[in-house]
Amino acid sequence: MASEELEENLSELQIGENGEKKPVENDVSDGAVKVSCFTEDLQDVTLHFQIVNFSKQIYAWIGCNSAKLGHLYAAATTRPNNNVSVTSLLGGTSDNTGSSIARRIVLKTGLNVVVACNIPKDSPMLEATAERKLVERLASLGYFRPKEKHSN
């Protein structure tokens, strides 16, 4: 599927409880699921992104030059110290591309995160670029929690 076709077919939309499509401007506090898709064309690769926001969870997919799912990771804060735990749901443990992205997104948003990523494991610069683009979009969509102010 070409980048333009993907962008055209899966542009930002919001799906309500009854399955009807609503514009993105609507409030998601009514239990709706918000979906955002975008494509970034870099010099030699095309990165496809899909972000699905549920009430207390974010699902993010990053595709590199194809629409394959890739490895799937889940990350969440764990008690008692609010550390972030990441586990591989699909794919082997030898390729951890995407697990660090999931961990950092949990730290920035405070939400549970599921990340699917098919970036080649020998491309750390591509992984860093993909994470930066994903973080930029998440920030523009308002998913980051405000910085906590420390009082003395």
mmCIF file of C-alpha atoms in Angstrom:
data_model
loop_
_atom_site.group_PDB
_atom_site.id
_atom_site.type_symbol
_atom_site.label_atom_id
_atom_site.label_comp_id
_atom_site.label_asym_id
_atom_site.label_seq_id
_atom_site.Cartn_x
_atom_site.Cartn_y
_atom_site.Cartn_z
ATOM 1 C CA MET A 1 0.000 0.000 0.000
ATOM 2 C CA ALA A 2 1.454 3.367 -1.005
ATOM 3 C CA SER A 3 2.054 6.050 1.585
ATOM 4 C CA GLU A 4 -0.550 8.344 0.051
ATOM 5 C CA GLU A 5 -3.163 5.590 -0.037
ATOM 6 C CA LEU A 6 -2.475 4.627 3.583
ATOM 7 C CA GLU A 7 -2.715 8.236 4.659
ATOM 8 C CA GLU A 8 -5.913 8.769 2.680
ATOM 9 C CA ASN A 9 -7.644 5.611 3.920
ATOM 10 C CA LEU A 10 -6.502 5.765 7.536
ATOM 11 C CA SER A 11 -6.365 9.478 8.204
ATOM 12 C CA GLU A 12 -7.138 10.613 11.716
ATOM 13 C CA LEU A 13 -10.558 9.479 12.830
ATOM 14 C CA GLN A 14 -12.447 8.650 15.958
ATOM 15 C CA ILE A 15 -14.664 5.625 16.431
ATOM 16 C CA GLY A 16 -17.559 5.789 18.888
ATOM 17 C CA GLU A 17 -19.084 2.980 20.943
ATOM 18 C CA ASN A 18 -21.604 2.109 18.202
ATOM 19 C CA GLY A 19 -18.910 1.936 15.504
ATOM 20 C CA GLU A 20 -19.841 5.241 13.858
ATOM 21 C CA LYS A 21 -17.035 7.473 12.623
ATOM 22 C CA LYS A 22 -16.753 10.897 14.182
ATOM 23 C CA PRO A 23 -14.363 13.766 13.443
ATOM 24 C CA VAL A 24 -11.191 14.067 15.528
ATOM 25 C CA GLU A 25 -12.340 17.334 17.106
ATOM 26 C CA ASN A 26 -14.924 15.500 19.212
ATOM 27 C CA ASP A 27 -14.183 14.819 22.865
ATOM 28 C CA VAL A 28 -12.956 11.284 23.641
ATOM 29 C CA SER A 29 -14.232 11.323 27.210
ATOM 30 C CA ASP A 30 -17.413 9.515 26.114
ATOM 31 C CA GLY A 31 -15.581 6.187 25.837
ATOM 32 C CA ALA A 32 -14.576 6.593 22.198
ATOM 33 C CA VAL A 33 -11.380 5.207 20.727
ATOM 34 C CA LYS A 34 -9.155 7.731 18.969
ATOM 35 C CA VAL A 35 -7.070 6.533 16.010
ATOM 36 C CA SER A 36 -4.308 8.540 14.366
ATOM 37 C CA CYS A 37 -2.266 7.363 11.368
ATOM 38 C CA PHE A 38 0.600 9.142 9.631
ATOM 39 C CA THR A 39 3.586 8.452 7.413
ATOM 40 C CA GLU A 40 7.085 9.911 7.480
ATOM 41 C CA ASP A 41 9.237 9.643 4.359
ATOM 42 C CA LEU A 42 12.909 9.675 5.290
ATOM 43 C CA GLN A 43 15.831 9.532 2.849
ATOM 44 C CA ASP A 44 15.769 5.813 2.083
ATOM 45 C CA VAL A 45 12.874 4.419 4.142
ATOM 46 C CA THR A 46 9.233 5.138 4.807
ATOM 47 C CA LEU A 47 7.947 4.897 8.366
ATOM 48 C CA HIS A 48 4.245 4.284 8.903
ATOM 49 C CA PHE A 49 2.654 4.993 12.289
ATOM 50 C CA GLN A 50 -0.688 4.198 13.854
ATOM 51 C CA ILE A 51 -1.680 5.373 17.323
ATOM 52 C CA VAL A 52 -4.808 4.044 19.019
ATOM 53 C CA ASN A 53 -5.778 5.713 22.287
ATOM 54 C CA PHE A 54 -8.048 3.807 24.636
ATOM 55 C CA SER A 55 -9.205 5.238 27.963
ATOM 56 C CA LYS A 56 -6.065 4.231 29.926
ATOM 57 C CA GLN A 57 -3.821 2.701 27.275
ATOM 58 C CA ILE A 58 -2.017 3.596 24.063
ATOM 59 C CA TYR A 59 -1.350 1.177 21.213
ATOM 60 C CA ALA A 60 1.308 2.324 18.757
ATOM 61 C CA TRP A 61 2.431 0.568 15.580
ATOM 62 C CA ILE A 62 5.582 1.541 13.715
ATOM 63 C CA GLY A 63 6.083 0.004 10.277
ATOM 64 C CA CYS A 64 9.259 0.335 8.256
ATOM 65 C CA ASN A 65 8.692 0.121 4.465
ATOM 66 C CA SER A 66 5.844 -2.379 4.929
ATOM 67 C CA ALA A 67 2.632 -3.062 6.812
ATOM 68 C CA LYS A 68 3.993 -6.000 8.832
ATOM 69 C CA LEU A 69 3.178 -6.107 12.533
ATOM 70 C CA GLY A 70 6.675 -6.940 13.783
ATOM 71 C CA HIS A 71 7.501 -7.537 17.432
ATOM 72 C CA LEU A 72 4.838 -6.632 19.982
ATOM 73 C CA TYR A 73 5.708 -5.272 23.431
ATOM 74 C CA ALA A 74 3.577 -4.296 26.415
ATOM 75 C CA ALA A 75 4.831 -1.853 29.033
ATOM 76 C CA ALA A 76 3.279 -0.549 32.240
ATOM 77 C CA THR A 77 4.243 0.937 35.566
ATOM 78 C CA THR A 78 4.532 -1.599 38.365
ATOM 79 C CA ARG A 79 4.164 -1.195 42.096
ATOM 80 C CA PRO A 80 5.489 -0.362 44.655
ATOM 81 C CA ASN A 81 8.186 1.874 43.134
ATOM 82 C CA ASN A 82 6.435 2.865 39.888
ATOM 83 C CA ASN A 83 9.143 1.215 37.821
ATOM 84 C CA VAL A 84 8.313 0.400 34.204
ATOM 85 C CA SER A 85 8.123 -3.254 33.220
ATOM 86 C CA VAL A 86 8.238 -4.351 29.584
ATOM 87 C CA THR A 87 7.416 -7.762 28.184
ATOM 88 C CA SER A 88 7.502 -9.231 24.700
ATOM 89 C CA LEU A 89 4.070 -10.442 23.564
ATOM 90 C CA LEU A 90 5.017 -11.488 20.017
ATOM 91 C CA GLY A 91 8.460 -12.062 18.582
ATOM 92 C CA GLY A 92 11.692 -13.259 20.052
ATOM 93 C CA THR A 93 13.582 -11.762 22.934
ATOM 94 C CA SER A 94 16.851 -11.487 20.995
ATOM 95 C CA ASP A 95 15.508 -8.502 19.054
ATOM 96 C CA ASN A 96 14.474 -5.826 21.538
ATOM 97 C CA THR A 97 13.779 -3.114 18.966
ATOM 98 C CA GLY A 98 10.673 -1.403 20.268
ATOM 99 C CA SER A 99 10.926 -2.411 23.928
ATOM 100 C CA SER A 100 12.906 0.709 24.828
ATOM 101 C CA ILE A 101 10.413 2.839 22.906
ATOM 102 C CA ALA A 102 7.563 1.309 24.922
ATOM 103 C CA ARG A 103 9.400 1.890 28.209
ATOM 104 C CA ARG A 104 10.081 5.570 27.504
ATOM 105 C CA ILE A 105 6.522 6.260 26.316
ATOM 106 C CA VAL A 106 5.152 4.860 29.592
ATOM 107 C CA LEU A 107 7.495 7.158 31.516
ATOM 108 C CA LYS A 108 6.335 10.180 29.515
ATOM 109 C CA THR A 109 2.591 9.473 29.412
ATOM 110 C CA GLY A 110 1.886 7.513 32.586
ATOM 111 C CA LEU A 111 -0.360 5.212 30.515
ATOM 112 C CA ASN A 112 -0.031 1.515 29.729
ATOM 113 C CA VAL A 113 1.506 1.082 26.285
ATOM 114 C CA VAL A 114 1.495 -1.649 23.658
ATOM 115 C CA VAL A 115 4.029 -1.096 20.855
ATOM 116 C CA ALA A 116 4.315 -3.102 17.643
ATOM 117 C CA CYS A 117 7.518 -2.413 15.752
ATOM 118 C CA ASN A 118 9.107 -3.911 12.641
ATOM 119 C CA ILE A 119 12.195 -1.706 12.468
ATOM 120 C CA PRO A 120 15.323 -3.743 11.622
ATOM 121 C CA LYS A 121 17.333 -4.509 14.756
ATOM 122 C CA ASP A 122 20.615 -3.309 13.231
ATOM 123 C CA SER A 123 19.299 0.242 12.707
ATOM 124 C CA PRO A 124 19.604 2.187 15.977
ATOM 125 C CA MET A 125 19.453 5.559 14.216
ATOM 126 C CA LEU A 126 16.237 4.567 12.453
ATOM 127 C CA GLU A 127 14.780 3.414 15.783
ATOM 128 C CA ALA A 128 15.724 6.738 17.388
ATOM 129 C CA THR A 129 14.167 8.687 14.509
ATOM 130 C CA ALA A 130 10.984 6.609 14.672
ATOM 131 C CA GLU A 131 10.721 7.172 18.428
ATOM 132 C CA ARG A 132 11.258 10.920 18.003
ATOM 133 C CA LYS A 133 8.503 11.142 15.362
ATOM 134 C CA LEU A 134 6.142 9.076 17.527
ATOM 135 C CA VAL A 135 6.845 11.217 20.609
ATOM 136 C CA GLU A 136 6.285 14.403 18.589
ATOM 137 C CA ARG A 137 2.877 13.166 17.437
ATOM 138 C CA LEU A 138 1.904 11.963 20.920
ATOM 139 C CA ALA A 139 2.839 15.367 22.322
ATOM 140 C CA SER A 140 0.828 17.183 19.649
ATOM 141 C CA LEU A 141 -2.180 14.971 20.457
ATOM 142 C CA GLY A 142 -1.866 15.854 24.174
ATOM 143 C CA TYR A 143 -0.983 12.416 25.558
ATOM 144 C CA PHE A 144 1.907 13.497 27.779
ATOM 145 C CA ARG A 145 1.204 14.069 31.428
ATOM 146 C CA PRO A 146 2.252 17.406 32.899
ATOM 147 C CA LYS A 147 5.593 17.598 34.639
ATOM 148 C CA GLU A 148 5.329 17.097 38.384
ATOM 149 C CA LYS A 149 6.481 20.038 40.445
ATOM 150 C CA HIS A 150 8.572 19.134 43.455
ATOM 151 C CA SER A 151 7.917 21.165 46.574
ATOM 152 C CA ASN A 152 10.404 21.424 49.401
#
